[in-house]
Short mmCIF file of C-alpha atoms in Angstrom, two decimals:
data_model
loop_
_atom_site.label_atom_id
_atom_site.label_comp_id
_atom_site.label_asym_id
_atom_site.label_seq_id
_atom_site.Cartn_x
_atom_site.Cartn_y
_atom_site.Cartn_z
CA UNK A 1420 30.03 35.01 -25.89
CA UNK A 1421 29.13 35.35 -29.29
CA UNK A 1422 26.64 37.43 -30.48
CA UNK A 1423 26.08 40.10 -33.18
CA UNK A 1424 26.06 43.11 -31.34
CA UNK A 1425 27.89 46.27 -30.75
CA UNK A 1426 27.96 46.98 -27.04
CA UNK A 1427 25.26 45.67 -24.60
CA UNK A 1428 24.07 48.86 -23.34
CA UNK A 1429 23.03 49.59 -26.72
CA UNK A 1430 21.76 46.77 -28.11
CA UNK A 1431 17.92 47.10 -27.39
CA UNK A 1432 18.30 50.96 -28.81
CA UNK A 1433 19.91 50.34 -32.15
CA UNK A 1434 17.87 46.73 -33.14
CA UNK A 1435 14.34 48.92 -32.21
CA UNK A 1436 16.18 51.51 -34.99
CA UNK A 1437 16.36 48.72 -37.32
CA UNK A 1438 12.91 47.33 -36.72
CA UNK A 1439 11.07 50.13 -37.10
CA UNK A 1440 13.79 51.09 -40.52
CA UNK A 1441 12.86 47.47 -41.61
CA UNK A 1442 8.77 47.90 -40.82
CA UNK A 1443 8.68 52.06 -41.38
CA UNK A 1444 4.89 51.32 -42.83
CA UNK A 1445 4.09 50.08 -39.63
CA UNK A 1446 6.10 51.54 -36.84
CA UNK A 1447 7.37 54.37 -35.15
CA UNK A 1448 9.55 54.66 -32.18
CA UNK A 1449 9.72 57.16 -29.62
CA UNK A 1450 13.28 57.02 -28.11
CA UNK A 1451 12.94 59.11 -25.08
CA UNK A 1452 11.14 57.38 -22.97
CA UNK A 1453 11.62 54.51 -25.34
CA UNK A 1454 8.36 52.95 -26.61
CA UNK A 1455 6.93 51.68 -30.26
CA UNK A 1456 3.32 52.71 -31.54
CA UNK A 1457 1.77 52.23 -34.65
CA UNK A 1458 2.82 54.10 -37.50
CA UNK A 1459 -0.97 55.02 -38.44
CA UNK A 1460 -3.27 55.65 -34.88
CA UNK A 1461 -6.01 54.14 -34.39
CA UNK A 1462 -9.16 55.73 -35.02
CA UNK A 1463 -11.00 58.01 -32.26
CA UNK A 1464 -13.24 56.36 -30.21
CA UNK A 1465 -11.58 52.87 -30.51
CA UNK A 1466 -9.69 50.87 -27.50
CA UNK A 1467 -6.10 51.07 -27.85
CA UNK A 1468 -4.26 47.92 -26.58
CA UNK A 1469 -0.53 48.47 -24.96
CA UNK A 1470 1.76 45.93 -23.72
CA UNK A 1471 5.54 45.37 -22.49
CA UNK A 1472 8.30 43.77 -20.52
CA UNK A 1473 12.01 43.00 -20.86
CA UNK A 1474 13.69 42.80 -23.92
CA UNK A 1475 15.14 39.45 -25.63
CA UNK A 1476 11.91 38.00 -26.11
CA UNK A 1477 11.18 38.97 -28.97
CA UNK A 1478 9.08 39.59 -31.67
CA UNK A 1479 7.24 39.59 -28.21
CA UNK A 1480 5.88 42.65 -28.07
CA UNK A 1481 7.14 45.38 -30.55
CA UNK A 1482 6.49 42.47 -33.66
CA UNK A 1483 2.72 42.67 -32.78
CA UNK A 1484 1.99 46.30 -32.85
CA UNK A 1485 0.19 47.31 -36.04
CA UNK A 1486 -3.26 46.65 -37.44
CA UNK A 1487 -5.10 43.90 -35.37
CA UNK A 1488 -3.21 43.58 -32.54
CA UNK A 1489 -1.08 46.49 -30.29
CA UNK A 1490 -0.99 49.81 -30.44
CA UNK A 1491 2.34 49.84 -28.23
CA UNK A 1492 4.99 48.52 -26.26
CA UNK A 1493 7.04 49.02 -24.09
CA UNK A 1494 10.54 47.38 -24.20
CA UNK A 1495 13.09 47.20 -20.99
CA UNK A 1496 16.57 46.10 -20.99
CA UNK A 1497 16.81 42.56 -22.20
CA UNK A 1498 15.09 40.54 -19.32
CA UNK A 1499 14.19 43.95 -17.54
CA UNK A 1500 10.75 45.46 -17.02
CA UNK A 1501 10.50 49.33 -18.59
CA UNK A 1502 9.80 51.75 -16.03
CA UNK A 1503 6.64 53.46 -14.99
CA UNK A 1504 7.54 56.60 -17.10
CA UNK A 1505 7.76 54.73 -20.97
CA UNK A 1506 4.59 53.01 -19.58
CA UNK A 1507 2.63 56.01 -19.19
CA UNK A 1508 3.85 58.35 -21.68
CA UNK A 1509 3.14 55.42 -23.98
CA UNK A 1510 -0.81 55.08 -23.15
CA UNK A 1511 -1.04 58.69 -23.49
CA UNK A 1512 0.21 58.57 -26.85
CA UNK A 1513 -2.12 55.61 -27.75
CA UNK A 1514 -4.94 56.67 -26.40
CA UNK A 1515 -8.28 57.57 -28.52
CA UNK A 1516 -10.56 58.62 -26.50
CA UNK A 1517 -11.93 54.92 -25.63
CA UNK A 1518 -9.52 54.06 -22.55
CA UNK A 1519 -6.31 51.53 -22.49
CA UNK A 1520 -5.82 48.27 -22.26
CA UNK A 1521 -2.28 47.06 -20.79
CA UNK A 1522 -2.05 43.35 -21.02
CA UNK A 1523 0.67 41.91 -18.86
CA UNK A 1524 2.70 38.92 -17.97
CA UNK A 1525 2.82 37.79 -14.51
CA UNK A 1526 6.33 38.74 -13.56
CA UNK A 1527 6.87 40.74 -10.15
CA UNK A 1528 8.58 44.56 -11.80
CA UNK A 1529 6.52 44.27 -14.45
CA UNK A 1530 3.21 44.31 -12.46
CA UNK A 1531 4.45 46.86 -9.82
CA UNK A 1532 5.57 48.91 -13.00
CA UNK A 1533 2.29 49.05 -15.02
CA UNK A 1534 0.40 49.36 -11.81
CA UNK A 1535 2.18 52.37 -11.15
CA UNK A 1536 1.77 54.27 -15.09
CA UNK A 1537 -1.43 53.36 -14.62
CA UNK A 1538 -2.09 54.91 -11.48
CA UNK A 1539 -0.45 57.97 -13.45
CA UNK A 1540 -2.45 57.37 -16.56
CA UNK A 1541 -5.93 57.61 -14.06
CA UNK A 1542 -4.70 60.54 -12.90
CA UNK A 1543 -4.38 62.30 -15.75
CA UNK A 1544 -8.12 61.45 -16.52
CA UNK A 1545 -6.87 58.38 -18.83
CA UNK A 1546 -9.02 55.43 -18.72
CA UNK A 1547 -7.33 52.69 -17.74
CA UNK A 1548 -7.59 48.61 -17.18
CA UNK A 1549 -4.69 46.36 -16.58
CA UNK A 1550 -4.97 42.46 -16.92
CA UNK A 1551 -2.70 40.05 -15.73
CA UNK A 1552 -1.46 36.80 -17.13
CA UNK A 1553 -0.16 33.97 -15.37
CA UNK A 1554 -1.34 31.00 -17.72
CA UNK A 1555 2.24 28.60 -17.01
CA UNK A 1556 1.21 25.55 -15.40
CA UNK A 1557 4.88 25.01 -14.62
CA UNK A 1558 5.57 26.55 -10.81
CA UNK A 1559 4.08 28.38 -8.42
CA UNK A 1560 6.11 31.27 -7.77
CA UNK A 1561 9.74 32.08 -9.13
CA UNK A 1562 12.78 34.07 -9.09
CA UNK A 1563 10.91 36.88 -10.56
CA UNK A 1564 6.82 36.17 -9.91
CA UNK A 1565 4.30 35.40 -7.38
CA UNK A 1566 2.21 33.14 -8.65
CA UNK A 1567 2.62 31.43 -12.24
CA UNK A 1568 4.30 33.46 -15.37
CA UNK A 1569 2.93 34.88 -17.88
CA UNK A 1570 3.96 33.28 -20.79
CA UNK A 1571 2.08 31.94 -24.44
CA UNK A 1572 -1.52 32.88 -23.93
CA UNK A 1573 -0.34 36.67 -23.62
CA UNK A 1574 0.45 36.37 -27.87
CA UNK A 1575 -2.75 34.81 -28.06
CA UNK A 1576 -4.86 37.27 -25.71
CA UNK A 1577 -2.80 40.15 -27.93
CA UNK A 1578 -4.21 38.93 -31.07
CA UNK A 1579 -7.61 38.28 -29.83
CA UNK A 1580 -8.27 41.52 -27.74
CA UNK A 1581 -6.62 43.25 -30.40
CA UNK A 1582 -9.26 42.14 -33.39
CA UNK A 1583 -12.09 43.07 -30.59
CA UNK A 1584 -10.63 46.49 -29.91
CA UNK A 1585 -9.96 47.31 -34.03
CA UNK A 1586 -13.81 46.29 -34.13
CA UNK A 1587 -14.73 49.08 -31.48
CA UNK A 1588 -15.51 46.86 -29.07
CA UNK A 1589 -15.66 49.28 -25.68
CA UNK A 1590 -12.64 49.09 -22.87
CA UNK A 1591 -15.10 47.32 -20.45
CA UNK A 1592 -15.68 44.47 -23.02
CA UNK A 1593 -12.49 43.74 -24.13
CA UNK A 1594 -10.97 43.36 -20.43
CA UNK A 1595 -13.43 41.02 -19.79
CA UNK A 1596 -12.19 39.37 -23.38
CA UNK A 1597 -8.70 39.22 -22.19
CA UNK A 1598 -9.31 37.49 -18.69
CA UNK A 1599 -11.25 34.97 -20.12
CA UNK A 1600 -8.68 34.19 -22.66
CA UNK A 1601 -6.05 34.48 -19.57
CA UNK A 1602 -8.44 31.68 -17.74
CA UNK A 1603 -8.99 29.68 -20.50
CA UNK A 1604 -5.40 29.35 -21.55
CA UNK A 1605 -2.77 27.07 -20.02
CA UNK A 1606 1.50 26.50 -20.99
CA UNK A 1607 4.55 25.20 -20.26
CA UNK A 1608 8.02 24.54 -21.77
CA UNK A 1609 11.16 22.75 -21.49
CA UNK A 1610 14.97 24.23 -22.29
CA UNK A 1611 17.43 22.41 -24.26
CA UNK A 1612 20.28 24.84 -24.19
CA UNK A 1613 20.32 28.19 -21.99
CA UNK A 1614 20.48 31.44 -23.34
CA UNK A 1615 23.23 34.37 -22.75
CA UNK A 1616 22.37 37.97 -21.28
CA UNK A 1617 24.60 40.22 -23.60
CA UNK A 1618 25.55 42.17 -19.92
CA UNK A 1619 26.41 38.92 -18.34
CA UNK A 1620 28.47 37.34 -20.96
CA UNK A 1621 27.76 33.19 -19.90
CA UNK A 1622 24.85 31.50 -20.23
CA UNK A 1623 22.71 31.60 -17.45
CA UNK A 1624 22.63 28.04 -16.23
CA UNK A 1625 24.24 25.02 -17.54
CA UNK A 1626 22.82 21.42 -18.75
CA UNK A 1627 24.93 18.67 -19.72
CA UNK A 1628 24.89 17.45 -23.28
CA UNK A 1629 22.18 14.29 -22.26
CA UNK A 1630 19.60 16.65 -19.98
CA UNK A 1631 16.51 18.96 -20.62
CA UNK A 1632 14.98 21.45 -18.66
CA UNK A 1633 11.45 20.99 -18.15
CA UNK A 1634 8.92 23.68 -16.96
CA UNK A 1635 11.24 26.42 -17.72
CA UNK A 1636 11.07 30.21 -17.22
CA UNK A 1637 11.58 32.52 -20.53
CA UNK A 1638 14.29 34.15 -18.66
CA UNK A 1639 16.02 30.89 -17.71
CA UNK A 1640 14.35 30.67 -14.34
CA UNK A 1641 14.44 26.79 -13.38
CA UNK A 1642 11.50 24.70 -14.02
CA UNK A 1643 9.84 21.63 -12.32
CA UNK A 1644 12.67 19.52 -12.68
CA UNK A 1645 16.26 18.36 -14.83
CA UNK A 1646 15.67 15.30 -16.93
CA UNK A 1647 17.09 13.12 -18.96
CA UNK A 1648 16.69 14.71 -23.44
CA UNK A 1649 13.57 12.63 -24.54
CA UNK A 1650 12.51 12.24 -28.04
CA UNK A 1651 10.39 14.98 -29.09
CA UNK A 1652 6.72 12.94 -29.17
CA UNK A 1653 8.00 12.20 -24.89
CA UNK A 1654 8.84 16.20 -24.81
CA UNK A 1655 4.93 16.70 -26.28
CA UNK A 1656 3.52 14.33 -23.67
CA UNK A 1657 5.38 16.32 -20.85
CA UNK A 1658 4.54 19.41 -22.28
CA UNK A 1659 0.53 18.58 -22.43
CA UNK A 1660 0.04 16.30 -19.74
CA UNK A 1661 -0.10 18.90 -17.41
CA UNK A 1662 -1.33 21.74 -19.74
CA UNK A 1663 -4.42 19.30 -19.96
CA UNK A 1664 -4.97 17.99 -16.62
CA UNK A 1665 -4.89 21.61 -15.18
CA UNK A 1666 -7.90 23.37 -16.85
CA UNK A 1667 -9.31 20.12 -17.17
CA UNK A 1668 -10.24 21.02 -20.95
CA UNK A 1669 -13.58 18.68 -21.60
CA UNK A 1670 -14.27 16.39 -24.47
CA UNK A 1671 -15.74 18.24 -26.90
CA UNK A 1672 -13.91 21.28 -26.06
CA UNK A 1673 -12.33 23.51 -29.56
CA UNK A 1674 -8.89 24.46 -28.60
CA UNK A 1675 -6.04 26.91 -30.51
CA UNK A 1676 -2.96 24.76 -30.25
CA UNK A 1677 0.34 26.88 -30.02
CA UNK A 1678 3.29 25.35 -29.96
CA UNK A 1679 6.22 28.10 -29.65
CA UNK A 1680 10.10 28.29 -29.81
CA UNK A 1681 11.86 29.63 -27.39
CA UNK A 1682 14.70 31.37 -29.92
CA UNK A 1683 17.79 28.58 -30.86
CA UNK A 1684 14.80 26.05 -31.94
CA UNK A 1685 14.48 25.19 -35.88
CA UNK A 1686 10.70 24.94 -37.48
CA UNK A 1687 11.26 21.49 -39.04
CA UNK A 1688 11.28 20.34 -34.99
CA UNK A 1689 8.57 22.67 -33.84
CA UNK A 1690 6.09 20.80 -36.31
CA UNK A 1691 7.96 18.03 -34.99
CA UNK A 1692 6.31 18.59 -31.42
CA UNK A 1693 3.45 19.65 -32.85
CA UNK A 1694 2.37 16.72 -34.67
CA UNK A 1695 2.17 14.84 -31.34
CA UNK A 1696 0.90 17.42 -29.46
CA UNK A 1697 -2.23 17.65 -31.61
CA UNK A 1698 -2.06 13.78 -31.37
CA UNK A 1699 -2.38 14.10 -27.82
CA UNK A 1700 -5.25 16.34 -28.10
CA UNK A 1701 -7.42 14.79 -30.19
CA UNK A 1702 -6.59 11.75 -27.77
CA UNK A 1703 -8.32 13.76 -25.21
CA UNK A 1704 -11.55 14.39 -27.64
CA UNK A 1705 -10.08 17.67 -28.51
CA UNK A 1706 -10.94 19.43 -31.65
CA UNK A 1707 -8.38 21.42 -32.74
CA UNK A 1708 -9.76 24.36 -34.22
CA UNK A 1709 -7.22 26.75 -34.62
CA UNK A 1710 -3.22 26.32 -34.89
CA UNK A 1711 0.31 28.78 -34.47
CA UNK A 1712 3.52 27.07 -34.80
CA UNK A 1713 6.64 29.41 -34.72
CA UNK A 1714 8.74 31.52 -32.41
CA UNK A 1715 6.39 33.90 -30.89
CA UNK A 1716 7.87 34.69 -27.51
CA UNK A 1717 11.27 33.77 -27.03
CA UNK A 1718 14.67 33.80 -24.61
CA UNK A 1719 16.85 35.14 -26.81
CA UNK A 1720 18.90 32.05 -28.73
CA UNK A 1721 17.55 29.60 -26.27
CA UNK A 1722 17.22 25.96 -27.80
CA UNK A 1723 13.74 24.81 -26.33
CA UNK A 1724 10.35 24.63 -26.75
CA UNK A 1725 6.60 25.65 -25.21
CA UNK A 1726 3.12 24.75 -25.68
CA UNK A 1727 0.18 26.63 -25.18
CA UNK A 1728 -3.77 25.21 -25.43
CA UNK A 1729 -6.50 27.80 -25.52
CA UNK A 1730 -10.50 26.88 -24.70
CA UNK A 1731 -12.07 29.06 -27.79
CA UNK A 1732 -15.29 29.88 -27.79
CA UNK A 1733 -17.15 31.67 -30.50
CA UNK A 1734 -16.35 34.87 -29.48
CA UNK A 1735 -12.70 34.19 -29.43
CA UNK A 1736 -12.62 32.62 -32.46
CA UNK A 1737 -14.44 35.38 -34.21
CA UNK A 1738 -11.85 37.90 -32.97
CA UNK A 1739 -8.41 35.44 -33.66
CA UNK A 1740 -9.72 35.20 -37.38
CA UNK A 1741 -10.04 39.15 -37.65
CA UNK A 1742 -7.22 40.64 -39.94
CA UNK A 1743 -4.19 41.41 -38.55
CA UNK A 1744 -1.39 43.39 -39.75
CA UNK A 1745 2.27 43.47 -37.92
CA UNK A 1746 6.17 42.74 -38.19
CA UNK A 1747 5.36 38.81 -36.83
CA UNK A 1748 1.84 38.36 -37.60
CA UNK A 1749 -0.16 38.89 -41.03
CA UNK A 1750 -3.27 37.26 -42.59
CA UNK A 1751 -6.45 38.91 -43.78
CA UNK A 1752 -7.32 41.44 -45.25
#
């Protein structure tokens, strides 16, 4: 294992020490419970927007707090869920006086986990809604969900529910925001390489030097199926063939096409994908309206790749265009 750290169990500590030295404008972390806010709270009377999960996926989700998009998160261990305790002490924090959002991905401890802070949150006479998401049209069910993972539409439902909420839209509204975005949003993604959990010191599954994983987990669950390495226009066609057929997205329809690495993949090949992938699209009588092409939420050095397509409507499109100010994101204003 190779890997530029210290010592595992201290890894998540010291590189949230560095973020928030590297972004002290825009963060502040709280190291016991461990959670980030913003460095400047939101004003009263405004929805604050909190989200989380296991570390090693990152900037997902301490790189989108700030102006625009989160007000916190909550980072586990890498590939862990936080605890209830980070989770609650963390909307409390973030709170304005207009309620809580907590956005989260489909995975089975962080559910239970949320669920429970926010039971704790309620009773502390919080306001608080939790939405799911479980947009990957990969599985059904895995080693760590019931039902599909949460995967790309949760950056996209982060920056749209965030540019709502920084517009004082109220807690009701903005739920509603983020499960439409949730239903309107479909993913998947195939591995190249496998990643390595610094505590377990091998990569977590192994593919020969000719082979691709396709449909896989970001935490190295196993997808749909081992395959043959295809040329990256084949890898865009597996990626949206089913992304496509599973909505069904209409002719017509204006879509936000995100095409995400998963951590080990250089940009020249993500533009790569997703010059066919917009191909494909337009194919389909697709207008592609809106477009993110990086490594947004990741599986640590993982060589791979993951498309997302997103249904906008007006509404969503007003709210993806507001400005936005964090470590990962920044445009406007």
């Amino acid at each position: 294992m190779k890997k530029l750290i210290n010592a595992p169990d201290d890894l998540v500590g010291e590189a949230l020490e560095g973020m928030a030295l590297a972004h002290a404008e825009l963060l502040r972390v709280n190291a016991a419970p461990l959670f980030v806010t913003r460095a400047e709270a939101k004003g009263k009377g405004k929805v604050a927007l909190l989200s989380g999960g296991g570390s090693g996926h990152e900037p997902l989700h301490a790189g989108f707090v700030g102006r625009g998009m989160l007000d916190a998160a909550c980072p586990g261990a890498v590939f862990t869920s936080p605890t209830p305790d980070p989770i609650f002490e963390a909307t409390r924090a973030v709170d304005a006086g207009a309620g809580v959002l907590h956005i989260i991905k489909n995975y089975t401890g962080d559910v239970m986990n949320f669920e429970m802070a926010a039971e704790l949150a309620r009773e502390a006479g919080l306001q608080v809604e939790g939405v799911i998401v479980n947009d990957d049209v990969a599985v059904e069910d895995s080693l760590y969900t019931a039902g599909r993972r949460g995967v790309g539409t949760t950056v996209l439902a982060e920056k749209i529910c965030g540019g709502a909420a920084e517009a004082g839209r109220p807690l009701g509204e903005v739920a509603a925001l983020c499960r439409r975005v949730n239903a309107h949003g479909r993913s998947m993604g195939i591995a190249l390489s496998a990643c390595t959990v610094p505590h377990a010191g091998k990569p977590s599954f192994e593919l020969g030097p000719g082979e691709m994983e396709v449909g896989i987990g970001i935490h190295g669950e196993p997808g749909r199926r081992r395959a043959p390495l295809e040329p990256a226009d084949r890898v865009a066609e597996i990626l949206m063939q089913p992304i496509l057929d599973d909505l069904p997205f209409k002719p017509g329809d204006d879509v936000l096409l995100f095409v995400n690495g998963m951590g080990g993949t250089p940009l020249i090949e993500l533009y790569v994908v997703y010059r066919k992938a917009h191909a494909i699209a337009r194919e389909r009588g697709l207008t592609v309206a809106r477009s993110l092409v990086g490594s947004y939420i990741t599986s640590l050095e993982m060589a791979g790749v993951s498309a997302t397509v997103l249904r906008l409507d007006e509404e969503m499109v007003r709210w993806w265009d507001a400005p936005v100010h964090t470590p990962a994101l920044r445009w406007g204003a």
